[in-house]
Tab-separated table of C-alpha atoms in Angstrom:
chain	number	residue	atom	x	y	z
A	1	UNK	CA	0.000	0.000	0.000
A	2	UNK	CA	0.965	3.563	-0.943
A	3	UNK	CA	0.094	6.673	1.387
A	4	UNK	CA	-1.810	9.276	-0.624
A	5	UNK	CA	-0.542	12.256	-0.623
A	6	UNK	CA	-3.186	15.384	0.925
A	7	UNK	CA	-1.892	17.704	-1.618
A	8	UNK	CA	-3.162	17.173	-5.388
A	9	UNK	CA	-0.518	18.915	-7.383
A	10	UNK	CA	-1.287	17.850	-10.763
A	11	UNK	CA	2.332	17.773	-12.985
A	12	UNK	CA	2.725	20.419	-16.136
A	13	UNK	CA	2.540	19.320	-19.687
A	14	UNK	CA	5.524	17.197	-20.432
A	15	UNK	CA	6.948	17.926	-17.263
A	16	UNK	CA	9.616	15.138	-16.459
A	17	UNK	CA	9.252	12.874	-13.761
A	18	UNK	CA	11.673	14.182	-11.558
A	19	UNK	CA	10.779	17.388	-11.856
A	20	UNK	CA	6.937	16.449	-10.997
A	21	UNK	CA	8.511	13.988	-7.903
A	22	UNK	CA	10.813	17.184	-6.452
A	23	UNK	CA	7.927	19.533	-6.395
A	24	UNK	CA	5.771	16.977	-4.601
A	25	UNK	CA	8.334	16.272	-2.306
A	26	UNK	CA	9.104	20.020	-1.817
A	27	UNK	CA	5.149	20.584	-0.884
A	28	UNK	CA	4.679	17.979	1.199
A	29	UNK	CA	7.890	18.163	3.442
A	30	UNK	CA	9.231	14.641	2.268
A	31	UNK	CA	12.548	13.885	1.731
A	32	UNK	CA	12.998	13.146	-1.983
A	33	UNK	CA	14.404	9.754	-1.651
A	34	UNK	CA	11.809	8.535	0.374
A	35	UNK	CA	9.524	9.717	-1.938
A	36	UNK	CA	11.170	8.313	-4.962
A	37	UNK	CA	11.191	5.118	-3.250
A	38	UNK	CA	7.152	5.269	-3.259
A	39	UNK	CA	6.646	6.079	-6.710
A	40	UNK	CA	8.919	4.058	-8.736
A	41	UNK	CA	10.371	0.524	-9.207
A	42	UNK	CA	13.986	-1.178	-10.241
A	43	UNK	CA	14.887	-0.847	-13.697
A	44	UNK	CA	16.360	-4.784	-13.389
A	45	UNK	CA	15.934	-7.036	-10.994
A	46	UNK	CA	19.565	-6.827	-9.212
A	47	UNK	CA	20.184	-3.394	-10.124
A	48	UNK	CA	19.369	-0.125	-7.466
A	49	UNK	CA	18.943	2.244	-10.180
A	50	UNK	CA	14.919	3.158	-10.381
A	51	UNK	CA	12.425	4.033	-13.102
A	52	UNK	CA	9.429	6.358	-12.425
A	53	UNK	CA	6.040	3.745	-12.590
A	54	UNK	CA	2.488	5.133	-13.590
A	55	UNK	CA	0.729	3.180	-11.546
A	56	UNK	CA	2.495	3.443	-8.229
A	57	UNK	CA	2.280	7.998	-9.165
A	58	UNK	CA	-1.104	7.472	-9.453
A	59	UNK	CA	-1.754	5.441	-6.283
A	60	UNK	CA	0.438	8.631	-4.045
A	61	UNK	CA	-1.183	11.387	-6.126
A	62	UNK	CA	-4.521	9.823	-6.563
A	63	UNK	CA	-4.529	11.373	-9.795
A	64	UNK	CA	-5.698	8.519	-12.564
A	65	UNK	CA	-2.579	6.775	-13.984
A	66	UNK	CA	-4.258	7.863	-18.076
A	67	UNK	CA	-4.479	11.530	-16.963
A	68	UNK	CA	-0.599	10.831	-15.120
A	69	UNK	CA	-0.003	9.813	-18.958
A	70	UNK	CA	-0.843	12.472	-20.818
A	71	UNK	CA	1.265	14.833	-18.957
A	72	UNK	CA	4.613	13.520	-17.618
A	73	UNK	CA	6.372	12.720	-20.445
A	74	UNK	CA	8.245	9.411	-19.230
A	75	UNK	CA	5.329	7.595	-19.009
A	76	UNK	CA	3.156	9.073	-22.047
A	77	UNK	CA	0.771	6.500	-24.067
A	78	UNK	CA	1.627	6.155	-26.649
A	79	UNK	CA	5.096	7.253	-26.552
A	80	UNK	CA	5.619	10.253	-28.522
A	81	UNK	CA	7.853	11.060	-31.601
A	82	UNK	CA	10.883	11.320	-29.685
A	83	UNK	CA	13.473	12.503	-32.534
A	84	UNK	CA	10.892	15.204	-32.758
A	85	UNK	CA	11.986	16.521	-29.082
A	86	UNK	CA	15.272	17.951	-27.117
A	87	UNK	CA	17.418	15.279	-25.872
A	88	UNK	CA	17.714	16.941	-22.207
A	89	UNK	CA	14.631	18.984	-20.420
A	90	UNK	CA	14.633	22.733	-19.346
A	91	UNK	CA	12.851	25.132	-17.351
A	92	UNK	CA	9.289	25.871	-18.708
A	93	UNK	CA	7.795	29.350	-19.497
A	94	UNK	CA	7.279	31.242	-16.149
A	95	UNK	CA	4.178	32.020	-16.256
A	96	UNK	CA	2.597	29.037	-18.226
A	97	UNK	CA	4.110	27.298	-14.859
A	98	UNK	CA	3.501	29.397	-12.160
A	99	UNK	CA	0.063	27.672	-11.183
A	100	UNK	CA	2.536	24.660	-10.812
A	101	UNK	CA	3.727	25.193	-6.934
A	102	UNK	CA	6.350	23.358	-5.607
A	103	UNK	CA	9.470	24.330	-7.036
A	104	UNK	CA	10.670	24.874	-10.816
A	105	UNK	CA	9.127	22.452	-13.783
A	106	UNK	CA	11.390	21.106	-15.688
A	107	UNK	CA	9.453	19.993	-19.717
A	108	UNK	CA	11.173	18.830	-22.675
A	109	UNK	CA	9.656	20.667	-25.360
A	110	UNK	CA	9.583	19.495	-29.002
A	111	UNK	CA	12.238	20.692	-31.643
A	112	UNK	CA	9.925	23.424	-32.600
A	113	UNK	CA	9.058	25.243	-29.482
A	114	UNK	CA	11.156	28.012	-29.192
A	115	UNK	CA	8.828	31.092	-28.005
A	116	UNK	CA	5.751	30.958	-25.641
A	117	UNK	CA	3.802	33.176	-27.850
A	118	UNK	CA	1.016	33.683	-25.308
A	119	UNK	CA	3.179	35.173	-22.837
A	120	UNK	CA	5.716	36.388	-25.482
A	121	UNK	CA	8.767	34.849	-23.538
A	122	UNK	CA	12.034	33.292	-25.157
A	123	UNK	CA	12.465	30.127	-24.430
A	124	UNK	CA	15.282	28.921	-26.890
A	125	UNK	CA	17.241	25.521	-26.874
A	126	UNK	CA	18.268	24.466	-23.625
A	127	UNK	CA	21.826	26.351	-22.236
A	128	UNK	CA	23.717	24.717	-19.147
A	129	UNK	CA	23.102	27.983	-17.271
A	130	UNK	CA	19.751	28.567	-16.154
A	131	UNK	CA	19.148	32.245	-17.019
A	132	UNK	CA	16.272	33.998	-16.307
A	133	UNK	CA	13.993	33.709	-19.446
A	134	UNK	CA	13.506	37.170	-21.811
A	135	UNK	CA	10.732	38.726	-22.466
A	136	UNK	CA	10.056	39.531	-26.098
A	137	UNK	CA	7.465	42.693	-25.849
A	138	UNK	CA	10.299	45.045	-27.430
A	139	UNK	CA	11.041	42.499	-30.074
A	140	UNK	CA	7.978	41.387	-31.887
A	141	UNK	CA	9.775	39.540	-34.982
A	142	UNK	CA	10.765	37.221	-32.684
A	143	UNK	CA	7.346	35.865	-31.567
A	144	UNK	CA	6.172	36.057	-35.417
A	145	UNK	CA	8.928	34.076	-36.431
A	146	UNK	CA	7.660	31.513	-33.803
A	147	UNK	CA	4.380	31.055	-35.595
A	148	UNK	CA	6.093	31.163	-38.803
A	149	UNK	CA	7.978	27.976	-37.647
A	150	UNK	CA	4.918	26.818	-36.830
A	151	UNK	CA	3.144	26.923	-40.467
A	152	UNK	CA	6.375	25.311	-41.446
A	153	UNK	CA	5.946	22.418	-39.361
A	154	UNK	CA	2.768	21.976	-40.517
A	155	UNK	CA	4.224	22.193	-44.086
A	156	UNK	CA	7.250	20.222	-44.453
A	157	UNK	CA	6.863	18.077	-41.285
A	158	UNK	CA	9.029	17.508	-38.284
A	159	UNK	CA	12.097	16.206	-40.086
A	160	UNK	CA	12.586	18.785	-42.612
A	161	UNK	CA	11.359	21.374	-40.321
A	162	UNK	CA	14.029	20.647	-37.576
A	163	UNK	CA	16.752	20.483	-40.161
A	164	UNK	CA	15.849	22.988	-41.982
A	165	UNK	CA	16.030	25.817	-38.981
A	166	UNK	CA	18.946	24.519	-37.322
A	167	UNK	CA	20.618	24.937	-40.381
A	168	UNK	CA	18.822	28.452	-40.845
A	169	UNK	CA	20.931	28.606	-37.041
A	170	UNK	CA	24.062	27.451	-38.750
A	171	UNK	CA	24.222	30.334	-41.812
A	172	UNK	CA	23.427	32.946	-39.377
A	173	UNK	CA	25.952	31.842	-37.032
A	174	UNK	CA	28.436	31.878	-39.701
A	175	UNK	CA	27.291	35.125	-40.843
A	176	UNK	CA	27.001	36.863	-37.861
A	177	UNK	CA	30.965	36.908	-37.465
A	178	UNK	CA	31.644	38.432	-40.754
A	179	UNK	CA	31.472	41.815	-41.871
A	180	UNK	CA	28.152	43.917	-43.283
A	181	UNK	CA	28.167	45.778	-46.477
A	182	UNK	CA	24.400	46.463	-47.360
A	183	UNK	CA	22.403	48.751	-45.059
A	184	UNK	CA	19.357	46.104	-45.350
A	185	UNK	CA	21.859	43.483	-43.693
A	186	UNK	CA	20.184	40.859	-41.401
A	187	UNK	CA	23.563	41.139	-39.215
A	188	UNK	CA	22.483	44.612	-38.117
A	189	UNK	CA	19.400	43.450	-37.474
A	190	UNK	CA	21.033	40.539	-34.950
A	191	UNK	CA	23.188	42.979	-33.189
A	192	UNK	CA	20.385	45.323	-32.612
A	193	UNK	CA	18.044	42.335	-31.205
A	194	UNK	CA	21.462	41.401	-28.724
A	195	UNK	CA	21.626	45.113	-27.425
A	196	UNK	CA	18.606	44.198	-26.225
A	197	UNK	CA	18.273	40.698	-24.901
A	198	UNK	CA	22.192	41.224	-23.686
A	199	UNK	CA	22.323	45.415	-23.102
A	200	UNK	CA	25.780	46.464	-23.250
A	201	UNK	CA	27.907	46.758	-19.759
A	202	UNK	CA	25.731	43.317	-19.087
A	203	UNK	CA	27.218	40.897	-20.311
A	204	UNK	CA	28.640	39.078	-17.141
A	205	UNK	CA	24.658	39.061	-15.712
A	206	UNK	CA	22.565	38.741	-18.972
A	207	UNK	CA	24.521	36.817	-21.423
A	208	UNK	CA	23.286	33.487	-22.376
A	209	UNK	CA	24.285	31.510	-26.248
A	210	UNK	CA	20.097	30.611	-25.732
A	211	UNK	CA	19.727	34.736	-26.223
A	212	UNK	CA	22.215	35.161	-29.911
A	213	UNK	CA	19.975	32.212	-31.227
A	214	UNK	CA	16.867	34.313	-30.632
A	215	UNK	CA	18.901	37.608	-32.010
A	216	UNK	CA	18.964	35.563	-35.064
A	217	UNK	CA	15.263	33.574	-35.406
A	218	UNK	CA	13.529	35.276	-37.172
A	219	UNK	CA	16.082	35.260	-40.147
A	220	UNK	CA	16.583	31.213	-39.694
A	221	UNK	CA	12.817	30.749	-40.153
A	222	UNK	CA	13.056	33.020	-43.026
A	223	UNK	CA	15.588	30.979	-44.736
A	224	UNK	CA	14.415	27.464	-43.513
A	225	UNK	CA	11.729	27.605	-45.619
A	226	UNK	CA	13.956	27.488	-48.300
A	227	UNK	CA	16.635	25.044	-47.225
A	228	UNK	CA	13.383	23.003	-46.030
A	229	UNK	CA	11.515	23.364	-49.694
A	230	UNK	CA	12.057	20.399	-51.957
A	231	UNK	CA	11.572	23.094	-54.937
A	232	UNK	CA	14.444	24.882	-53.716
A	233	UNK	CA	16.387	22.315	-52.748
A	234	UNK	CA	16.028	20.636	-56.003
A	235	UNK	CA	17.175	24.187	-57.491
A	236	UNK	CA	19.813	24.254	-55.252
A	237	UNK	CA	21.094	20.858	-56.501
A	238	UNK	CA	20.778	21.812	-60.282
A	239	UNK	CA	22.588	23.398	-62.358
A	240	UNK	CA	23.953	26.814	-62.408
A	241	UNK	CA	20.874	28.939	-63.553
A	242	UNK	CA	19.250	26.884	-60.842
A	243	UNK	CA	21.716	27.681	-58.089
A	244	UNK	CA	21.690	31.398	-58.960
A	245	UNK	CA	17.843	31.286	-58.336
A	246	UNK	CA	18.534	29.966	-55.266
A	247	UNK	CA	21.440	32.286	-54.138
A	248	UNK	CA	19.564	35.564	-55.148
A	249	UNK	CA	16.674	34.402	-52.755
A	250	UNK	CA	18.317	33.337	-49.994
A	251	UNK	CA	20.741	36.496	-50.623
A	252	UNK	CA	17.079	38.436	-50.645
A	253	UNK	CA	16.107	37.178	-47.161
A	254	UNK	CA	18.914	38.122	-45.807
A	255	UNK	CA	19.604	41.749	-46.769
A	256	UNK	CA	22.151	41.332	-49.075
A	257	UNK	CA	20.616	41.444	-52.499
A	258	UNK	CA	24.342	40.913	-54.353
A	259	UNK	CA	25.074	37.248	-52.519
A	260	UNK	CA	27.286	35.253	-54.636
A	261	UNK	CA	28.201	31.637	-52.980
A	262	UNK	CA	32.010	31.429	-52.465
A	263	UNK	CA	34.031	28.832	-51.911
A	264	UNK	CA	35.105	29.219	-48.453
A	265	UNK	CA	33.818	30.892	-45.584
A	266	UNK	CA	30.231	30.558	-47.152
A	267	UNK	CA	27.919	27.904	-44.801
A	268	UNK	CA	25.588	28.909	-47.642
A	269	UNK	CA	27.933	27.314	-50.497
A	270	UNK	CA	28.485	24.244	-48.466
A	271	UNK	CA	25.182	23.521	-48.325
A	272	UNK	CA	24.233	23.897	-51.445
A	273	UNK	CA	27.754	21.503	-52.470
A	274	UNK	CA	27.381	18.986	-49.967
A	275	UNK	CA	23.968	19.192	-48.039
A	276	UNK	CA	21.083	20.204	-50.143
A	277	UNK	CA	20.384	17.179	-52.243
A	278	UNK	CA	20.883	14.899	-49.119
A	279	UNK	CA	18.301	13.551	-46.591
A	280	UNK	CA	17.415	15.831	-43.529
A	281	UNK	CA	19.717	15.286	-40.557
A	282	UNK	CA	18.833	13.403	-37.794
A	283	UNK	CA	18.988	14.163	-34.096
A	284	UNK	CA	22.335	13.021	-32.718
A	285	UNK	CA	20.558	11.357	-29.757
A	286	UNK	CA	17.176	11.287	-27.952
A	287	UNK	CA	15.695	11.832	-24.543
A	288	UNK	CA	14.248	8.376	-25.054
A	289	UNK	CA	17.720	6.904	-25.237
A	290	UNK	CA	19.507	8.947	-22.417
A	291	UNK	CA	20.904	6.517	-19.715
A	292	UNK	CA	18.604	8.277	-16.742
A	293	UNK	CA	15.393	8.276	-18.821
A	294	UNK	CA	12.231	7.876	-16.621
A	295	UNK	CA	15.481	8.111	-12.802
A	296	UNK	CA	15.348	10.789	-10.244
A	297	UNK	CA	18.643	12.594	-11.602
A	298	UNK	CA	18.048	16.151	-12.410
A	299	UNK	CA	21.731	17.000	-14.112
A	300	UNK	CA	23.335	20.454	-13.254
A	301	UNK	CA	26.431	22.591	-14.691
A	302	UNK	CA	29.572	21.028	-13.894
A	303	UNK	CA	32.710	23.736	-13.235
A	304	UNK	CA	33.621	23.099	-16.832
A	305	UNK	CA	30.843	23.921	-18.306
A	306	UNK	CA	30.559	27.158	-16.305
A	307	UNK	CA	33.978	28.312	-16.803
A	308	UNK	CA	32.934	27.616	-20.740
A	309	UNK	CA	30.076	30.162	-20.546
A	310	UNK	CA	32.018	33.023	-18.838
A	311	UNK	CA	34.501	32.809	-21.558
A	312	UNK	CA	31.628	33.121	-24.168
A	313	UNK	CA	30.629	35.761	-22.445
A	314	UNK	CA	33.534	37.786	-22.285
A	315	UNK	CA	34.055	37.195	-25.913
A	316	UNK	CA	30.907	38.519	-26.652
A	317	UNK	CA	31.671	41.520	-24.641
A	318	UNK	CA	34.884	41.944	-26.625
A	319	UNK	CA	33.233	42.106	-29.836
A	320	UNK	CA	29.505	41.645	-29.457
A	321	UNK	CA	29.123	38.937	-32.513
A	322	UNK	CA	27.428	36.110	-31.909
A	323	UNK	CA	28.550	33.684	-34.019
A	324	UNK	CA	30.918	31.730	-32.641
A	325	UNK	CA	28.349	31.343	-29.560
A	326	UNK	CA	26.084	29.658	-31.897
A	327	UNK	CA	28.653	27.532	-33.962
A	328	UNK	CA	30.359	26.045	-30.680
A	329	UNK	CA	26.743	25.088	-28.854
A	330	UNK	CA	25.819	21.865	-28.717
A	331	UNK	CA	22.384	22.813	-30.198
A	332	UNK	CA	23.699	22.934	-34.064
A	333	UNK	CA	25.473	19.736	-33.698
A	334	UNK	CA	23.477	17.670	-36.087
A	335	UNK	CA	23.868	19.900	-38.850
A	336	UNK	CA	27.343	21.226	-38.387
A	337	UNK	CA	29.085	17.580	-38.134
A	338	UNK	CA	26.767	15.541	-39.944
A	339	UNK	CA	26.465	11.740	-40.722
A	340	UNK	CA	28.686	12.716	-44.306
A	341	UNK	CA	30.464	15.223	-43.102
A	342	UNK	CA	34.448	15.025	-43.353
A	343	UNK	CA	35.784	13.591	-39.828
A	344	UNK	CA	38.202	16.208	-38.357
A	345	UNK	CA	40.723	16.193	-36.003
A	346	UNK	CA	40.107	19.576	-33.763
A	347	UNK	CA	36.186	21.086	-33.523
A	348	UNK	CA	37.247	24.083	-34.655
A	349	UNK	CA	38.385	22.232	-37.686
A	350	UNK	CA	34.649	20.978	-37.618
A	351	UNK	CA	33.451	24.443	-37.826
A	352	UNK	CA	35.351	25.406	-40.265
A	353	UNK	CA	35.005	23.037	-42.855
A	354	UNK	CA	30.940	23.789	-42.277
A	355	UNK	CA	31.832	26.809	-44.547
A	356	UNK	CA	33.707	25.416	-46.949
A	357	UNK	CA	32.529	23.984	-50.669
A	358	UNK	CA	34.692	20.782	-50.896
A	359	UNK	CA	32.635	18.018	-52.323
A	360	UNK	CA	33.080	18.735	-55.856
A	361	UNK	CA	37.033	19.420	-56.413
A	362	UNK	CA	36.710	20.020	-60.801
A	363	UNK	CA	33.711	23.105	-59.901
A	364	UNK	CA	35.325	26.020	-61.639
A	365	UNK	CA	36.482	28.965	-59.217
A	366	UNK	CA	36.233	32.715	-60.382
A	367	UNK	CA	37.911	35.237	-58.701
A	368	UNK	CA	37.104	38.916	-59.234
A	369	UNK	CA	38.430	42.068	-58.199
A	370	UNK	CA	41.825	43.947	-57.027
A	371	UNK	CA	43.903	41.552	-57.982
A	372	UNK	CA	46.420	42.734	-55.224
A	373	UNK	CA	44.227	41.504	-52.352
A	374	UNK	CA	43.576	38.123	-51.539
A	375	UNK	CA	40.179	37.340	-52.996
A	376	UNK	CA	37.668	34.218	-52.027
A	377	UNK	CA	36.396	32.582	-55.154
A	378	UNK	CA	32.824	32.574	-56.338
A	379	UNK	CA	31.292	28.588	-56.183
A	380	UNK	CA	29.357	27.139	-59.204
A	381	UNK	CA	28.585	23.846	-59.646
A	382	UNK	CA	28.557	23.441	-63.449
A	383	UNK	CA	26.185	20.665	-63.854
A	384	UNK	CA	23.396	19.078	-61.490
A	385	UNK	CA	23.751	16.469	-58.498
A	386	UNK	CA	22.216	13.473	-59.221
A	387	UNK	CA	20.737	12.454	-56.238
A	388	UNK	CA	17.892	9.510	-55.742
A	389	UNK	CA	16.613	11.522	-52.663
A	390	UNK	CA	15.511	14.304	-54.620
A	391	UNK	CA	14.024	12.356	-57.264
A	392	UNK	CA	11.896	10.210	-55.143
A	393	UNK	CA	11.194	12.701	-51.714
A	394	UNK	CA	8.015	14.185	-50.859
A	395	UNK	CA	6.330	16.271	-48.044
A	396	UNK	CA	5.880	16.002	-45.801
A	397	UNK	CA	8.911	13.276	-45.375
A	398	UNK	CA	9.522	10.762	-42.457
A	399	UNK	CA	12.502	10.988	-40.453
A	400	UNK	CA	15.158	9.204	-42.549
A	401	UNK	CA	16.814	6.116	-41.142
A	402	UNK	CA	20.184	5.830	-40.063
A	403	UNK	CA	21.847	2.755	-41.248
A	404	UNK	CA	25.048	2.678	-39.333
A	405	UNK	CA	25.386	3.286	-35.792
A	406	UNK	CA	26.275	7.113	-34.762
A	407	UNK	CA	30.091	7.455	-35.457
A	408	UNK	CA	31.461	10.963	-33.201
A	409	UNK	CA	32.341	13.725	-35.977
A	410	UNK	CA	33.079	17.093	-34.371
A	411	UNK	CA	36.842	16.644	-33.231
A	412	UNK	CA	37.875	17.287	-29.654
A	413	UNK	CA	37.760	20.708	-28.254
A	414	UNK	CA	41.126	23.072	-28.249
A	415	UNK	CA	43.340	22.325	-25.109
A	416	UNK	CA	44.395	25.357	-22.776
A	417	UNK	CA	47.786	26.314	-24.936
A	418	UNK	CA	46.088	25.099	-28.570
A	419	UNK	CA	43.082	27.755	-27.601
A	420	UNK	CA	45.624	30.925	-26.691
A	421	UNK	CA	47.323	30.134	-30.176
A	422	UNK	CA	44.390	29.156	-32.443
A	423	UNK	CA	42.053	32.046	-30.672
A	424	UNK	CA	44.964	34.833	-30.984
A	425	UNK	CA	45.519	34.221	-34.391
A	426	UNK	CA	41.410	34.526	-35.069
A	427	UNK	CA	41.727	38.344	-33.565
């Protein structure tokens, strides 16, 4: 027999288990482990670990075990889509969870959720430190973009849709560290959005990598739904009138009407030379498959990983870009090191080479201009990619299979004297 608990606390939407067993705990003045105990039952036979059960929640909570189901997200029937969701949870909009007492509610929200538009709140891809969520009242793009993403899901799908931004997230990111020469530039745009989530003189308080991806979402909509468009994509892919259809448009939605593709340092040319006629990426991982799915653990910053974000920040003081913020987070990983990508040795190598147009070594390069300064290239492909993908996909399109298991791809981060030599020599 289970005691019931006096309280009825019912849990948030997609709230995690432990998040739903600490606030319970928290209310009702029981030690967490003791609770735990109550409301779950071994994973194995001989092993102590413990998994959250429905039934034995709904016996404490006397809430019915179906309702128990709809809303914490470790014990949903049927299981949801989980490639179409974070791998890790995060703290929910503030006010959507404020009638929730007992603590913080941790949810893990679904590839597209990005904004609470009722409240008009930022809630962004999950960052190791827990910052106080934005609000978005000065910055009303941001909140239209969300429902833009929205239609898009509901066009393309979740696959193409969840490619298609984060590597919306990848251009700008790439973009955002380079230089502006139209007055229409999107990169003005994304610094004016950061004095705002991250006000200059702030930096050391406000900054978070979650804020320079909202700086930059309305633009990555803008341009998924062309990386996310079998049309384009299939332009893209073809031959040179083609890809100059495709360049001018995506050059169009982001303020620079005179885009050429270039050979390096263009995330836009490497798409469209190694990327576009290729199947979505996949999720590297899933919360489903996370050794403490359904356990009591609720994981927290190690020293590392702070240290990491106070160096971010004070680069982003230095300079206030974004871009490298956005390249190094763990958030673009599926689309900057993906299943075909070249392995590399270093990360940084990693990020590089996400800007470079490599895959066909005969495409022609043109250079124009003062012949006494270095020059990049343009890139154009001079005949179409055959690719089966194209010629067969639809949408909206299933998540693709992966038919190996997951190799690692992004190289190993800079050690303390390889970062003073590599990051000096960036400026």
């Amino acid at each position: 027999m289970y005691s019931r608990l006096p309280i009825a606390v019912a849990p948030a939407h997609h709230e995690t288990a432990a998040s739903y067993v600490t606030r319970l705990a928290h209310l009702h003045g029981i030690p967490f482990p003791e609770l735990w105990q109550q409301v779950s039952r071994p994973r194995a036979a001989s092993g102590a670990a413990r998994f959250i059960a429905a039934d034995q929640l709904a016996a404490v909570t006397g809430i019915p075990e179906t309702r128990l189901a709809r809303a914490v997200i470790e014990i949903r029937q049927p299981e949801p889509d989980w490639q179409a969701f974070h791998h890790e949870p995060q703290h929910g909009c503030p006010r959507c969870t404020a009638r929730h007492p007992g603590g913080p509610v941790r949810q893990l929200f679904p590839h597209h959720r990005y904004v609470c538009t009722q409240h008009r709140i930022w809630i962004g891809p999950p960052d190791i430190i827990d910052q106080p969520y934005p609000t978005l009242n000065q910055l009303p793009e941001i909140v239209a973009a969300q429902r833009a993403h929205l239609r898009l899901l509901h066009r393309l799908g979740p696959a193409a849709t969840y490619d298609a931004v984060l590597t919306g997230f990848l251009i700008c990111g790439h973009r955002w560290d380079q230089d502006a020469h139209h007055p229409d530039d999107a990169r003005l745009d994304w610094s004016d959005r950061a004095a705002e989530l991250i006000p200059h003189g702030t930096e050391e308080t406000t900054f978070s990598t979650s804020r320079l991806f909202a700086a930059t979402y309305p633009e990555a909509v803008k341009i998924a739904a062309l990386i996310g468009s079998l049309h384009w994509r299939r332009l893209a892919a073809s031959d040179p009138l083609g890809q100059h259809r495709f360049a001018s448009e995506i050059g169009r939605r982001l303020g620079q009407p005179d885009y050429r593709p270039k050979v390096a340092q263009d995330p836009i040319a490497h798409w469209i030379d190694d990327d576009c006629w290729r199947p979505p990426s996949l999720p590297r991982t899933t919360y489903r498959s996370q050794r403490g799915f359904g356990g009591h653990t609720i994981p927290k910053a190690n020293q590392h990983s702070i240290d990491r974000h106070r160096r971010s920040a004070r680069w982003f003081a230095r300079n206030r870009r974004g871009g490298r913020g956005i390249l190094y987070h763990r958030h673009v990983g599926p689309v900057l090191a993906r299943d075909w990508s070249r392995r590399m040795d270093l990360f940084i190598g990693t990020v590089a080479a996400s800007a470079e147009a490599t895959t066909f070594p005969d495409t022609p390069a043109t250079a124009a201009g003062d012949a006494t300064k270095p020059v990049i290239a343009d890139y154009k492909r001079p005949t179409a990619v055959q690719s089966e993908y194209l010629d067969t996909a639809v949408n909206p399109a299933p998540w693709p299979s992966r038919d190996s298991p997951l190799a690692p791809r992004g190289g190993r981060p800079l050690l303390g004297h390889e970062r003073k030599v590599f990051l000096n020599s960036d400026g």
